Amino acid sequence: MRSLLYVVPGAAALSALVLFGAGTAVADDGDFTIKDPRITESSGLAASRAHPGVYWTHNDQDKPYIYGIDSKTGETVATITLRGVGAPRDMEAISVGSDGNVYVGDIGDNLNGSWSHVWIYRFPEPKQLKDATVDATQFTVKYADGARDAEALMVHPKTGRVYIASKNEDGGGLYEGPAQLSAGGTNTFRRVGEVPWVTDGAFSPDGSRLVLRSYFSAREYAWKNGRPGEDSSVGAPFQGQAESVTYTVDGSALMFGSEGVGSEVREVDVKEPEGGGGNADSGSDSPSRAGGSGDGGGGSDNKVVLGLGGFAVVAVLFLGLRRMTRRG
């Protein structure tokens, strides 16, 4: 998904100089650049469980191709073609489950929530890194409260339940899928919480944390009783088109991706939560709020932390951020 940044009409000459707090420098050892010229709109990112150091990604609107990227070199080491699914409309997210399957969310909506249904594709994670065509299962998805635009799909590593976070400039919703997806009918996802503007999300490998990112910020939530709990800000790097996030396979860091040819993936270390995290495998349906409305939930949520000698000064050349539009 590509977007344009709009400025309030008549105020183009105005700009705001925003000072952001100091933060830890982004680690360099895990950063890499996606070198494959076919990958022009990397919209999702997921750490491989079968092949540590490899990350799965895909283009926004494309044929059903999934690419495996070696983080040491940035080179594509496997191109997976999905067989048995229809033509993708708007693939926006990818997640690797503990069941050995890769889940792809064809959940974007260029018409701002007009599709009567969206799809999830599931296929076994390849045991060998090579170009291959694999049989995939296609699941039909709808939302209990009507159509939504969404870019984040997360599979909980303990319960295997699939979650989707919808995208809205005034704040979206966290939707919970059925305990098991069914390929024979429609899978209804029900709203269980409120989230800020979200472009991607991921569960930590142990299931105790959930990270949600937006264009300018990211927050990490303790996952308790099947719902997001206490949250804290994460030092998300500044990226031109901030689209994706995933945990490293050991959960010690977050990998932030963006769109564009030769896009960078940046690694940011995360702190282990005190008390060892929450109840990671509970399936309670009691709703709880995950952040506030708007991008980042307000206040300190909109901080972009850049490790530049212990402080960062970012010139934000807009007065009013009206809304993100996408290429139709």
PDB file of N, CA and C in Angstrom, residues 13 74 183 185 200 209:
ATOM      1  N   ALA A  13       3.077  26.400   3.353  1.00  0.00           N
ATOM      2  CA  ALA A  13       4.335  27.046   3.694  1.00  0.00           C
ATOM      3  C   ALA A  13       4.684  26.873   5.151  1.00  0.00           C
ATOM      4  N   GLY A  74      20.308 -10.235   2.203  1.00  0.00           N
ATOM      5  CA  GLY A  74      19.225  -9.490   1.573  1.00  0.00           C
ATOM      6  C   GLY A  74      18.741 -10.122   0.287  1.00  0.00           C
ATOM      7  N   ALA A 183     -12.415 -24.067   5.945  1.00  0.00           N
ATOM      8  CA  ALA A 183     -12.319 -23.822   4.507  1.00  0.00           C
ATOM      9  C   ALA A 183     -13.660 -24.055   3.813  1.00  0.00           C
ATOM     10  N   GLY A 185     -16.727 -22.798   4.764  1.00  0.00           N
ATOM     11  CA  GLY A 185     -17.738 -21.764   4.945  1.00  0.00           C
ATOM     12  C   GLY A 185     -17.072 -20.435   5.233  1.00  0.00           C
ATOM     13  N   ASP A 200       0.576  -2.977  10.671  1.00  0.00           N
ATOM     14  CA  ASP A 200       0.981  -4.376  10.822  1.00  0.00           C
ATOM     15  C   ASP A 200       1.095  -4.703  12.303  1.00  0.00           C
ATOM     16  N   ARG A 209       3.396 -11.268  24.251  1.00  0.00           N
ATOM     17  CA  ARG A 209       3.384  -9.863  23.831  1.00  0.00           C
ATOM     18  C   ARG A 209       2.811  -9.733  22.422  1.00  0.00           C
TER      19      ARG A 209
END
